[in-house]
PDB file of C-alpha atoms and ligand atoms in Angstrom:
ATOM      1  CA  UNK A   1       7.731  30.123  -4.410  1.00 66.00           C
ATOM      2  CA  UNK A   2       6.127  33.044  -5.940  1.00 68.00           C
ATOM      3  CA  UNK A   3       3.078  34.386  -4.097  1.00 66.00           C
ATOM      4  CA  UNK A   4       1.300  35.675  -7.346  1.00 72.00           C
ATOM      5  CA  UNK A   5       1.897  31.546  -8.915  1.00 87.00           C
ATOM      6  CA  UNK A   6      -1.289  29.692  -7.958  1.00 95.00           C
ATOM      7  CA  UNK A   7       0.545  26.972  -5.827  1.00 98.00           C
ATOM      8  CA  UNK A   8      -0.122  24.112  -3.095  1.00 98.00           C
ATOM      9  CA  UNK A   9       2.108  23.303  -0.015  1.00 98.00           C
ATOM     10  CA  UNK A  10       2.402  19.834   2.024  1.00 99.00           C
ATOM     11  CA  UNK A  11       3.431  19.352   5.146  1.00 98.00           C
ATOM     12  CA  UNK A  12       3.412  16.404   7.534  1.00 98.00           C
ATOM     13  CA  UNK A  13       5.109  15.396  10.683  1.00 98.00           C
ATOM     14  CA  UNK A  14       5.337  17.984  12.862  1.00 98.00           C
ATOM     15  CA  UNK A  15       4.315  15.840  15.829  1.00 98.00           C
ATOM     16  CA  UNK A  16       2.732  18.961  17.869  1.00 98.00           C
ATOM     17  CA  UNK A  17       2.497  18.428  20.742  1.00 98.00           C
ATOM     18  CA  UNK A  18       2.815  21.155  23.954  1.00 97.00           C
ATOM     19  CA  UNK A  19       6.171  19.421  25.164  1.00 96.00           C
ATOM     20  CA  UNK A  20       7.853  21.130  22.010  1.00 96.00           C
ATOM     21  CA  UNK A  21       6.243  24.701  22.049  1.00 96.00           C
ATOM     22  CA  UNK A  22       9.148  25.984  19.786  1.00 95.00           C
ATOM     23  CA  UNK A  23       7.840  23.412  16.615  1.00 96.00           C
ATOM     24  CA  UNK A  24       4.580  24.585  17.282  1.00 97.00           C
ATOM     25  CA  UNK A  25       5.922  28.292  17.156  1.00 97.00           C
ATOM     26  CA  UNK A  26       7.691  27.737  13.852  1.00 97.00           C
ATOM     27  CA  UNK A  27       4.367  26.109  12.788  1.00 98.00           C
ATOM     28  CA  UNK A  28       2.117  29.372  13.302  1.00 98.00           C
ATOM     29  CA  UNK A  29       4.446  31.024  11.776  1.00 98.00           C
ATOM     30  CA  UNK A  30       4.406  29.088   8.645  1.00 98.00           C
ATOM     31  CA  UNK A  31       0.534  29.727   8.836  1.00 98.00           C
ATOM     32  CA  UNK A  32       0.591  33.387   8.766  1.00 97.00           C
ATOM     33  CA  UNK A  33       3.906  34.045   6.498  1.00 96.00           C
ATOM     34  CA  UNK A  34       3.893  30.826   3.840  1.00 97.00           C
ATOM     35  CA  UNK A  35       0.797  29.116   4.108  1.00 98.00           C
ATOM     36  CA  UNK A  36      -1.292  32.360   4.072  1.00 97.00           C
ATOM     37  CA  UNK A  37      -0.083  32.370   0.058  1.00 97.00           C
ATOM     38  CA  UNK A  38      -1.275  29.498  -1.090  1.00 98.00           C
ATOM     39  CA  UNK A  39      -4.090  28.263  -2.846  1.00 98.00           C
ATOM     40  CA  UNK A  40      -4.346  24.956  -0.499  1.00 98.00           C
ATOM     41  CA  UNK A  41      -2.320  23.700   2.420  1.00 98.00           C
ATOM     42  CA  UNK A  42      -2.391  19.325   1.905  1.00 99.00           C
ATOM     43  CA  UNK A  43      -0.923  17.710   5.974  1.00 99.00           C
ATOM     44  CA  UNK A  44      -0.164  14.402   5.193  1.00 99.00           C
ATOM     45  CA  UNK A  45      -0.497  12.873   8.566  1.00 98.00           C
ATOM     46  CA  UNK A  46       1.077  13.386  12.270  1.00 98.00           C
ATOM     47  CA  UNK A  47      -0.105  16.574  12.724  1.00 98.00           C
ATOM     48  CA  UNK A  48      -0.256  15.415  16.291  1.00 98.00           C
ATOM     49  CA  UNK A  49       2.288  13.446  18.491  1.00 98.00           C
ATOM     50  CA  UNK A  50      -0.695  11.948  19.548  1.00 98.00           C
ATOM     51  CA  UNK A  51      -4.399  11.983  18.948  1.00 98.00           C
ATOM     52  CA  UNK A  52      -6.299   9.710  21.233  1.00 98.00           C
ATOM     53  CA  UNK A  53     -10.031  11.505  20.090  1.00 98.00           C
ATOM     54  CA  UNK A  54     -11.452  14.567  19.238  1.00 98.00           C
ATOM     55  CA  UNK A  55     -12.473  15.415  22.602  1.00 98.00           C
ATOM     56  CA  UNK A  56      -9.059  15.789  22.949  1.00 98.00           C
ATOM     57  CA  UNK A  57      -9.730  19.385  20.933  1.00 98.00           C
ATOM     58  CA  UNK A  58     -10.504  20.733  24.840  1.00 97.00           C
ATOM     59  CA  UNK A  59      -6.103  20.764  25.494  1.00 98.00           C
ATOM     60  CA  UNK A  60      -5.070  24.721  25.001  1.00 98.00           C
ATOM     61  CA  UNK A  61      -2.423  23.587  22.271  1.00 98.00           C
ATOM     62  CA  UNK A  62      -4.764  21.754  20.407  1.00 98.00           C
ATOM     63  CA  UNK A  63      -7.596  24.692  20.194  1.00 98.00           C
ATOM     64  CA  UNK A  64      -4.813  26.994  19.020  1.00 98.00           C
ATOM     65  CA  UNK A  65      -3.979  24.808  16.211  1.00 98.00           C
ATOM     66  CA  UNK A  66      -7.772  24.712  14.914  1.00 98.00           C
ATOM     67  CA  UNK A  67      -8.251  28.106  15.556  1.00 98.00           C
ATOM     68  CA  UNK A  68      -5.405  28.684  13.330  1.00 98.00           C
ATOM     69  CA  UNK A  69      -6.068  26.290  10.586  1.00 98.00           C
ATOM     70  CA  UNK A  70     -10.055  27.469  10.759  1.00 98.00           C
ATOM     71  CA  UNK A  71      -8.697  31.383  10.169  1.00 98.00           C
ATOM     72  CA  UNK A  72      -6.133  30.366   7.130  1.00 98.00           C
ATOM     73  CA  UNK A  73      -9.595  28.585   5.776  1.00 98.00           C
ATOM     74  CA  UNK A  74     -11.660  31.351   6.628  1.00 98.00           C
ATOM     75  CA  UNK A  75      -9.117  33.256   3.916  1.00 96.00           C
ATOM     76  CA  UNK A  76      -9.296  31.402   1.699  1.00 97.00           C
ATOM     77  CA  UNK A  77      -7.018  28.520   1.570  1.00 98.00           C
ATOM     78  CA  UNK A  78      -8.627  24.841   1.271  1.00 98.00           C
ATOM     79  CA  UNK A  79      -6.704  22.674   3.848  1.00 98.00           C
ATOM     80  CA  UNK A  80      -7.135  19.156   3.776  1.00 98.00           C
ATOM     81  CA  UNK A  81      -5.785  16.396   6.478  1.00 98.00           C
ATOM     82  CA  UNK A  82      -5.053  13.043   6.160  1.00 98.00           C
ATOM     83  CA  UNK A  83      -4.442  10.227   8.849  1.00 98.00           C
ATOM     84  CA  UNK A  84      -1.097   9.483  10.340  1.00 98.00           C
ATOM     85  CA  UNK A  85      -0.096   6.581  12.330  1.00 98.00           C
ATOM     86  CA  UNK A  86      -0.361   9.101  15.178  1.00 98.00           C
ATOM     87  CA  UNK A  87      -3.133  10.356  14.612  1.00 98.00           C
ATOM     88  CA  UNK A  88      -5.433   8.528  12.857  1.00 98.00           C
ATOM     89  CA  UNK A  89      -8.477   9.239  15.175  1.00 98.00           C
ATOM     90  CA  UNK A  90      -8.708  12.937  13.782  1.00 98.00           C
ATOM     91  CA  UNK A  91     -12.543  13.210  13.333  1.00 98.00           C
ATOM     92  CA  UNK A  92     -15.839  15.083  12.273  1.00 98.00           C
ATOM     93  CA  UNK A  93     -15.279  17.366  15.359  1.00 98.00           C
ATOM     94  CA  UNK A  94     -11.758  18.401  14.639  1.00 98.00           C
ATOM     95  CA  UNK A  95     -12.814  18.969  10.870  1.00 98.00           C
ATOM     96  CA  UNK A  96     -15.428  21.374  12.005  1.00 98.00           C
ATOM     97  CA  UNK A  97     -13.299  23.167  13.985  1.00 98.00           C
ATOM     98  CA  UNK A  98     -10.495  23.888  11.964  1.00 98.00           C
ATOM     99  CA  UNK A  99     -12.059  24.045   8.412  1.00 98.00           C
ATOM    100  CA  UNK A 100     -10.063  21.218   7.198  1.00 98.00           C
ATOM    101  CA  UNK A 101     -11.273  18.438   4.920  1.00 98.00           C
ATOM    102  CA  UNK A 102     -10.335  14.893   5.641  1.00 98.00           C
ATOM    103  CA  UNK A 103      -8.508  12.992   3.045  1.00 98.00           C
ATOM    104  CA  UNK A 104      -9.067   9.272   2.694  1.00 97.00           C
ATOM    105  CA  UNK A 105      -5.414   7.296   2.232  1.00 97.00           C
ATOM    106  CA  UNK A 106      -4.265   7.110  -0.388  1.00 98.00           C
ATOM    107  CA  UNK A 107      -6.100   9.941  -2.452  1.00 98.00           C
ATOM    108  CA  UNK A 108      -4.885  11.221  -5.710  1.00 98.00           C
ATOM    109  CA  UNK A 109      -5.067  14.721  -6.569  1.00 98.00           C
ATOM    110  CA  UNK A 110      -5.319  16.912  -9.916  1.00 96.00           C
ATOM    111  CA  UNK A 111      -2.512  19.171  -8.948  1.00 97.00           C
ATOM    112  CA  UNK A 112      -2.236  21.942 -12.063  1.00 97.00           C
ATOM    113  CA  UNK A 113      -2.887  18.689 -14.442  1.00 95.00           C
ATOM    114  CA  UNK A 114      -0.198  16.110 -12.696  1.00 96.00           C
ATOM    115  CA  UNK A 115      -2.319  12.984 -11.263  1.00 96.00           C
ATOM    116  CA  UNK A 116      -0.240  12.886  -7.425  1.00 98.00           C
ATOM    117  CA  UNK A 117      -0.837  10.072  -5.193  1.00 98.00           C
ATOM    118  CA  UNK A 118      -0.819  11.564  -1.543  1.00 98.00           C
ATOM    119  CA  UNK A 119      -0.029   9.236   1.223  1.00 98.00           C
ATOM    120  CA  UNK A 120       1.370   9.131   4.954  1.00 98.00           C
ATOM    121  CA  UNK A 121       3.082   6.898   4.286  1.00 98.00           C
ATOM    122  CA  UNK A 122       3.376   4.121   6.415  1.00 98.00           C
ATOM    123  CA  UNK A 123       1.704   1.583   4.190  1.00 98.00           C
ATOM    124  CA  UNK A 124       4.203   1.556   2.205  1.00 98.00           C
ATOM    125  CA  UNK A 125       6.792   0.392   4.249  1.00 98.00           C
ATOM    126  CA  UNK A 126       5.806  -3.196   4.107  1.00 98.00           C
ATOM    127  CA  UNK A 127       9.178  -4.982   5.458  1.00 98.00           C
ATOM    128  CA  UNK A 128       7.855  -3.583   8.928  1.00 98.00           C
ATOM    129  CA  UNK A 129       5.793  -6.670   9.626  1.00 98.00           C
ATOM    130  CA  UNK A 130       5.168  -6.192  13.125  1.00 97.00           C
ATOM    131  CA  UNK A 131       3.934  -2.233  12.645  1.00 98.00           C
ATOM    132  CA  UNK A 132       1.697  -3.617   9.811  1.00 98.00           C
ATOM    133  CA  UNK A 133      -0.067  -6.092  11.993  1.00 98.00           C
ATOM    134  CA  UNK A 134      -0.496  -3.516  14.834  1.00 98.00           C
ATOM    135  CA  UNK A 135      -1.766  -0.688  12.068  1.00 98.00           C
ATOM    136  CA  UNK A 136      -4.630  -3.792  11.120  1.00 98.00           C
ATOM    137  CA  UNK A 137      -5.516  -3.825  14.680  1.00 98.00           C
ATOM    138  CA  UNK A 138      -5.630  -0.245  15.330  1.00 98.00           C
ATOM    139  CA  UNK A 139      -7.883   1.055  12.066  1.00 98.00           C
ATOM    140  CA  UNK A 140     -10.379  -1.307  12.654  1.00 98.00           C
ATOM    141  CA  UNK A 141     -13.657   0.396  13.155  1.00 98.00           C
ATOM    142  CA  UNK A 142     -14.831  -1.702  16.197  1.00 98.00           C
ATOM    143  CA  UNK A 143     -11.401  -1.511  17.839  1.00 98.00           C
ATOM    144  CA  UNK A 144     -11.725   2.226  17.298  1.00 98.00           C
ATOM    145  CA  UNK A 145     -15.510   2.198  18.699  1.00 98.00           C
ATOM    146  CA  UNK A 146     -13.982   0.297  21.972  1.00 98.00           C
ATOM    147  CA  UNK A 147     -11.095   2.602  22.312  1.00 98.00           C
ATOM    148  CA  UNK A 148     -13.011   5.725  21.972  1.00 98.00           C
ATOM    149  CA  UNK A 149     -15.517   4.696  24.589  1.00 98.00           C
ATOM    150  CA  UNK A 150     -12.443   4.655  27.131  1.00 98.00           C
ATOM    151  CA  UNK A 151     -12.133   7.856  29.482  1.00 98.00           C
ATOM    152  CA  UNK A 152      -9.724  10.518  27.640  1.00 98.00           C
ATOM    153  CA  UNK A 153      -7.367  10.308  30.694  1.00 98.00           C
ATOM    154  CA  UNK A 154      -7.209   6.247  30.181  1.00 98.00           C
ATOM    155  CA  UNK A 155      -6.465   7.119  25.732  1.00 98.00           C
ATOM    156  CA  UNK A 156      -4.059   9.577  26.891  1.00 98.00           C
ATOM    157  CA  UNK A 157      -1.802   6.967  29.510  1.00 98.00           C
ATOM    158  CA  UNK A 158      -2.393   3.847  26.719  1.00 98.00           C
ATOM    159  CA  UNK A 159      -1.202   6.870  24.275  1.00 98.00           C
ATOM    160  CA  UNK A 160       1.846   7.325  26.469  1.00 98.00           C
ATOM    161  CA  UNK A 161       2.450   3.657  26.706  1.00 98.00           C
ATOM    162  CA  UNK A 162       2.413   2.884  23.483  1.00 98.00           C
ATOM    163  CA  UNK A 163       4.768   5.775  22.144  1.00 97.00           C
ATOM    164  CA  UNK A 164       7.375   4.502  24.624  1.00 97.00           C
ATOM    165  CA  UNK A 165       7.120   1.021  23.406  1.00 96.00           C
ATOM    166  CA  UNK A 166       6.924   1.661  20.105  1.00 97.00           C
ATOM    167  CA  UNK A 167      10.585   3.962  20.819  1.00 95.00           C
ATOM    168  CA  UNK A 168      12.056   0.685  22.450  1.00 96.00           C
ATOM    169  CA  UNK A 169      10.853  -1.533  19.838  1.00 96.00           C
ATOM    170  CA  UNK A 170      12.186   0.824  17.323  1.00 95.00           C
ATOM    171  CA  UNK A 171      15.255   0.865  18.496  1.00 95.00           C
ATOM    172  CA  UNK A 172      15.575  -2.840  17.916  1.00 94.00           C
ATOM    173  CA  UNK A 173      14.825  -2.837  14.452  1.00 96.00           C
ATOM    174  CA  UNK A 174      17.002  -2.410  11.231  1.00 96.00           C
ATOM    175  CA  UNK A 175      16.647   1.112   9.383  1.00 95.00           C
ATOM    176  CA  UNK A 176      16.078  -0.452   6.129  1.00 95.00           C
ATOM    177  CA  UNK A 177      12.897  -1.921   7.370  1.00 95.00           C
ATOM    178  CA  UNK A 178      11.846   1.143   8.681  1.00 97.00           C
ATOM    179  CA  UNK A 179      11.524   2.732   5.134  1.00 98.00           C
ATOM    180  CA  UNK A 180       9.145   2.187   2.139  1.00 98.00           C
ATOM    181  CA  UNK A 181       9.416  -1.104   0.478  1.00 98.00           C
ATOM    182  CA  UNK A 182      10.317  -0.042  -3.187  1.00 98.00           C
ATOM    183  CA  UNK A 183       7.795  -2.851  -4.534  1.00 98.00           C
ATOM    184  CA  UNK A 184       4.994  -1.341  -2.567  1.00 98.00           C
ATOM    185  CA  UNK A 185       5.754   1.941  -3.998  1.00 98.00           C
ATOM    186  CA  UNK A 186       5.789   0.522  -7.372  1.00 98.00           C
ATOM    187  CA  UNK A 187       2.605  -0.915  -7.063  1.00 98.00           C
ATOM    188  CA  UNK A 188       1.153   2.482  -5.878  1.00 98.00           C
ATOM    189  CA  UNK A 189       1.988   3.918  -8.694  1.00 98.00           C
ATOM    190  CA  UNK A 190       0.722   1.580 -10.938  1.00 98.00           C
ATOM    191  CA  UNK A 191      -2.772   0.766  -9.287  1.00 97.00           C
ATOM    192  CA  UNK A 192      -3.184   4.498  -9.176  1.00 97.00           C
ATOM    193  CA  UNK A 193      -1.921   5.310 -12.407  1.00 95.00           C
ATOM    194  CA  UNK A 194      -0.196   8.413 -10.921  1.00 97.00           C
ATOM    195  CA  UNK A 195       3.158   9.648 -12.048  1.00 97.00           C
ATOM    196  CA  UNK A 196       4.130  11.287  -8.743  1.00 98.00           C
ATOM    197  CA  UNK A 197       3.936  10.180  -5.019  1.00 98.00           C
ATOM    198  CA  UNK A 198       4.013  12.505  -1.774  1.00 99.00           C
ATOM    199  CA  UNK A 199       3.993  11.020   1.474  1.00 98.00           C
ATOM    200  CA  UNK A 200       5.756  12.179   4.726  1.00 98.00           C
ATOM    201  CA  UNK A 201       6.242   9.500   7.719  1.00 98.00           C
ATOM    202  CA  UNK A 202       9.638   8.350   7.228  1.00 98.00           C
ATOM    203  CA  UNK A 203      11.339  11.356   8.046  1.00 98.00           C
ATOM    204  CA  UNK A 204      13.851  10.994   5.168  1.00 98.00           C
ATOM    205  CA  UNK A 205      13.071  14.050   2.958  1.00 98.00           C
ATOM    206  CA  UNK A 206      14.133  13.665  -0.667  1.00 98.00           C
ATOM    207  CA  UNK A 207      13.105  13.475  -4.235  1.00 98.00           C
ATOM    208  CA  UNK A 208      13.406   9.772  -5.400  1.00 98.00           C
ATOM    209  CA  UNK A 209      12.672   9.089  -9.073  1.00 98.00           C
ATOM    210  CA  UNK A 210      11.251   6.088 -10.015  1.00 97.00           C
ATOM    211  CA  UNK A 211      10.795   4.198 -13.204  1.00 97.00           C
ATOM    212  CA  UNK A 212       7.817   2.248 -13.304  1.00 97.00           C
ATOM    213  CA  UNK A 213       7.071   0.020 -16.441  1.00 95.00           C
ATOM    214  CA  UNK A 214       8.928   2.536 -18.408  1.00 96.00           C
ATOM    215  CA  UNK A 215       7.463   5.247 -17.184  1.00 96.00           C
ATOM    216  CA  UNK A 216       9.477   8.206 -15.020  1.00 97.00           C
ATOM    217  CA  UNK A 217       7.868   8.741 -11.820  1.00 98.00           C
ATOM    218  CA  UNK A 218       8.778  10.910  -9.010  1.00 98.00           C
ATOM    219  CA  UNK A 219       8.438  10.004  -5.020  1.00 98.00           C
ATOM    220  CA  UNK A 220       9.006  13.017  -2.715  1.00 98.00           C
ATOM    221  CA  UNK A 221       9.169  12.425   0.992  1.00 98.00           C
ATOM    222  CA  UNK A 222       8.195  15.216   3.368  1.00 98.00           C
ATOM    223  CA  UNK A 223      10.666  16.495   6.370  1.00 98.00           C
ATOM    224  CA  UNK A 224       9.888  15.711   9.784  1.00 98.00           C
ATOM    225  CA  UNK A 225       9.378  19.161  12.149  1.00 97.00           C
ATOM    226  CA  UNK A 226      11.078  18.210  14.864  1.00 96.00           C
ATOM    227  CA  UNK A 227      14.269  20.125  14.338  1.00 93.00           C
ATOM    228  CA  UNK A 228      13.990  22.772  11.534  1.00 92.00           C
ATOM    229  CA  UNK A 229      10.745  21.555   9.579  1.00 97.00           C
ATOM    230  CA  UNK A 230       9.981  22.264   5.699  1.00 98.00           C
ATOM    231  CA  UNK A 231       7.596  21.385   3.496  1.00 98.00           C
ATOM    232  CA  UNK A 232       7.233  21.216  -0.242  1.00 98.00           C
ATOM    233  CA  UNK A 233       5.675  23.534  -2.277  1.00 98.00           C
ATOM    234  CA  UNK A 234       4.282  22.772  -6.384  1.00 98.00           C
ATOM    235  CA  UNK A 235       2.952  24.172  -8.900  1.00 97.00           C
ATOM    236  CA  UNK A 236       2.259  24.373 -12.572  1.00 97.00           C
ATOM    237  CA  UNK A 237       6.069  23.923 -13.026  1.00 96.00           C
ATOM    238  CA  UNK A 238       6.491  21.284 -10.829  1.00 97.00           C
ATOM    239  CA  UNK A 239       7.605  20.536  -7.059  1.00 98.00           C
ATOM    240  CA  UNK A 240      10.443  22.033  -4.419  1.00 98.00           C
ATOM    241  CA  UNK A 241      11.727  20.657  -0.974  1.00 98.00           C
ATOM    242  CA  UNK A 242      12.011  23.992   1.170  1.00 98.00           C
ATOM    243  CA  UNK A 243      13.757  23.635   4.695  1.00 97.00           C
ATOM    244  CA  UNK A 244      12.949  26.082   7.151  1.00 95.00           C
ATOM    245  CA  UNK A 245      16.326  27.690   8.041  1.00 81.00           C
TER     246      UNK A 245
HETATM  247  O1  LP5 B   1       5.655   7.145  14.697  1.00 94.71           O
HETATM  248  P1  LP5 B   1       6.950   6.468  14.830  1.00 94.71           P
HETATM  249  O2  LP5 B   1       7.857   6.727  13.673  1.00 94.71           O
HETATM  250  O3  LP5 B   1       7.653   6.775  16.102  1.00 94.71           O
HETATM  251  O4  LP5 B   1       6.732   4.894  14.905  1.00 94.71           O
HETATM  252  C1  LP5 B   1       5.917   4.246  13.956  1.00 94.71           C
HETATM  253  C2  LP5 B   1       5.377   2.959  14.545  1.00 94.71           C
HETATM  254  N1  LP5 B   1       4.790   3.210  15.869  1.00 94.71           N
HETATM  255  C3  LP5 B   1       3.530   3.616  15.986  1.00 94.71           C
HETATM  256  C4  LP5 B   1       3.032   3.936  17.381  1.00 94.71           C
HETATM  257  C5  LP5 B   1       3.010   5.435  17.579  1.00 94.71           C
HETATM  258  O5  LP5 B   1       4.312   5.921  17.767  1.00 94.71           O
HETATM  259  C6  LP5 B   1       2.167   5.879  18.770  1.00 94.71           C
HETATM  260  C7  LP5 B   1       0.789   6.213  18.304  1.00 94.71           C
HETATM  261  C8  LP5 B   1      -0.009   6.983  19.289  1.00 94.71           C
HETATM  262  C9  LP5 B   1      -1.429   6.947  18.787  1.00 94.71           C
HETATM  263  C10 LP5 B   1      -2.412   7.373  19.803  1.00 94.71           C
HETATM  264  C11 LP5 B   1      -3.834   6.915  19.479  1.00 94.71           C
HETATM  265  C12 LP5 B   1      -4.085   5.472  19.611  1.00 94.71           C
HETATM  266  C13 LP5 B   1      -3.695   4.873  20.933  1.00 94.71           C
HETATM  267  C14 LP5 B   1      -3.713   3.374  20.868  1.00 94.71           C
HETATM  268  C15 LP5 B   1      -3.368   2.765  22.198  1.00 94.71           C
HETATM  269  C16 LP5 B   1      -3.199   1.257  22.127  1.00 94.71           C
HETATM  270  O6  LP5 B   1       2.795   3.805  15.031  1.00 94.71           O
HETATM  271  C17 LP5 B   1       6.448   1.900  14.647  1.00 94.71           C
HETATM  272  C18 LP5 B   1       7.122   1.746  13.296  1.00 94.71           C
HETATM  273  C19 LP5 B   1       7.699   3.094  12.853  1.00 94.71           C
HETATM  274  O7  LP5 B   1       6.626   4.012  12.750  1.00 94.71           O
HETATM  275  C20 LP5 B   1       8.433   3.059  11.524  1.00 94.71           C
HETATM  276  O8  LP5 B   1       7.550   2.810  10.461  1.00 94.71           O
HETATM  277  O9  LP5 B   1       8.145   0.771  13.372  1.00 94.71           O
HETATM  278  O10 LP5 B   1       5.783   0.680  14.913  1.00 94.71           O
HETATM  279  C21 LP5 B   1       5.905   0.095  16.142  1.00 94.71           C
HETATM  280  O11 LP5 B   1       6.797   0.384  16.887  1.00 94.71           O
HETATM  281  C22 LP5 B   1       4.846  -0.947  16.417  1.00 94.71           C
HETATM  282  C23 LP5 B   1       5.448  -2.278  16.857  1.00 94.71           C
HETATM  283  O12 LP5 B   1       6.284  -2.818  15.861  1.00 94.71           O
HETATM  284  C24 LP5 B   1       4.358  -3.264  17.147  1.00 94.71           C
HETATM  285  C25 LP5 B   1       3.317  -2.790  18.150  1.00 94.71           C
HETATM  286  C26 LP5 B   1       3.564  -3.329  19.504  1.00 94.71           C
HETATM  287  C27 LP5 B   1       2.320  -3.102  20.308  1.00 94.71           C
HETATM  288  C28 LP5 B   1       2.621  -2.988  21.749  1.00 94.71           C
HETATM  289  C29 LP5 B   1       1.328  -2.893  22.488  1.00 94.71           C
HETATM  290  C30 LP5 B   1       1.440  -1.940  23.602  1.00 94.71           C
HETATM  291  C31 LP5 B   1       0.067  -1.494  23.983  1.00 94.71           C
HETATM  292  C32 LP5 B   1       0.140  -0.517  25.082  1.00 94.71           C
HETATM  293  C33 LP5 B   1      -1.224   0.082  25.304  1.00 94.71           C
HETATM  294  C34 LP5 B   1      -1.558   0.190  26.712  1.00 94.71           C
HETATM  295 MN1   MN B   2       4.198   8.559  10.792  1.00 94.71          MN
END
């Protein structure tokens, strides 16, 4: 994208975490070369592998990250985060220390005069009936309260324990459950009167377009980071999927 365009880039899913230092790499990098460019940086969720609290900002990867996010702020960029389903416990504290704003889901933005629905997207995927239960449980303010109370060494091992269920359970279930329910998407759309959706969590970058009552819509899903990364960049013009070779 052209540096001298006033555009936005969206990420999601990089899953840092310091047991993949060469994502994290890639990630500064995109910071200082890409990122540095634009006139806001939007991270639509699982930032983290894990976040089990913000005291959890003490962990040398974690610091780095906020450091780095604070000093792309700090030049201007606005950088916002919203929740994923990994780390939906990002807080006040790790606001404050990185300069980022945090995003309620869903949240629609006025990007260069386009109403876009941002979302992690893990809402939508509605056929998932036993992750929908569990993601109940899990936002619910008092269960939050009583997790957070927990010593960070006991988040961190019920963390740990969880991811490697959740990978079991996975593995069980069918792949079409596993990815937005096109109803659910539909009725995003229409309940938030937006013409385009961005969400990440799936892992299944594209550009879907969608026809709701009539109307042509367009639902991009983000890349995961895990291998290569990307992220998509719009403007005035419109939107574009960029891998990271
Ligand atoms: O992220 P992804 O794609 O791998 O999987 C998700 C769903 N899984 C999750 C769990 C996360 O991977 C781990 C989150 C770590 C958060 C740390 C902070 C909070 C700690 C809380 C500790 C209790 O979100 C997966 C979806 C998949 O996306 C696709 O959409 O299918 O959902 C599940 O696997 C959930 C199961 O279907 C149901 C939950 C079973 C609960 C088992 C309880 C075990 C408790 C162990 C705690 C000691
Ligand atoms: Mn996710």
């Amino acid at each position: 994208m052209d540096a001298l365009v006033s555009h936005s880039l969206f990420i999601s899913d990089l899953h840092l975490t310091a047991e993949r230092p060469a994502a994290n790499e890639r990630f500064f990098h995109f910071l200082k070369d890409t990122a540095a460019r634009a006139e806001a940086l939007y991270i639509l969720g699982d930032f983290f592998e894990a976040w089990v609290g913000d005291d959890a900002l003490a962990y040398p990867l974690h610091s780095a990250v906020a450091a780095a996010l604070k000093a792309l702020a700090e030049r201007g960029v606005r950088v916002y985060v919203m929740h994923g389903n990994r780390d939906f416990l990002l807080g006040e504290d790790f606001c404050r220390a990185s300069g980022a704003a945090l995003l309620p889901e869903p949240h629609v933005a006025d990007l260069y005069g386009q109403s876009t629905l941002l979302m992690h997207g893990d809402a939508l995927c509605t056929d998932d009936v036993d992750y929908q239960h569990f993601r109940r449980m899990v936002r619910d303010s008092a269960w939050q309260a009583a997790f957070l109370r927990r010593p960070l060494a006991e988040r961190e091992a019920m963390a740990r324990e969880l991811r490697n269920r959740s990978e079991q359970i996975k593995g069980d279930k069918r792949p079409e459950i596993m990815d937005v329910n096109a109803g659910a998407v539909e009725a995003a759309f229409r309940r938030h009167g937006a013409r385009r959706l961005i969400h990440g969590h799936t892992h299944r970058p594209a550009r879907h377009g969608v026809s709701v009552d009539g109307a042509a819509c367009e639902r991009w899903v983000l890349p995961d980071w895990y291998e290569t990364g990307g992220y998509l960049a719009c403007d005035a013009n419109g939107c574009r999927l960029i891998m990271l070779a």
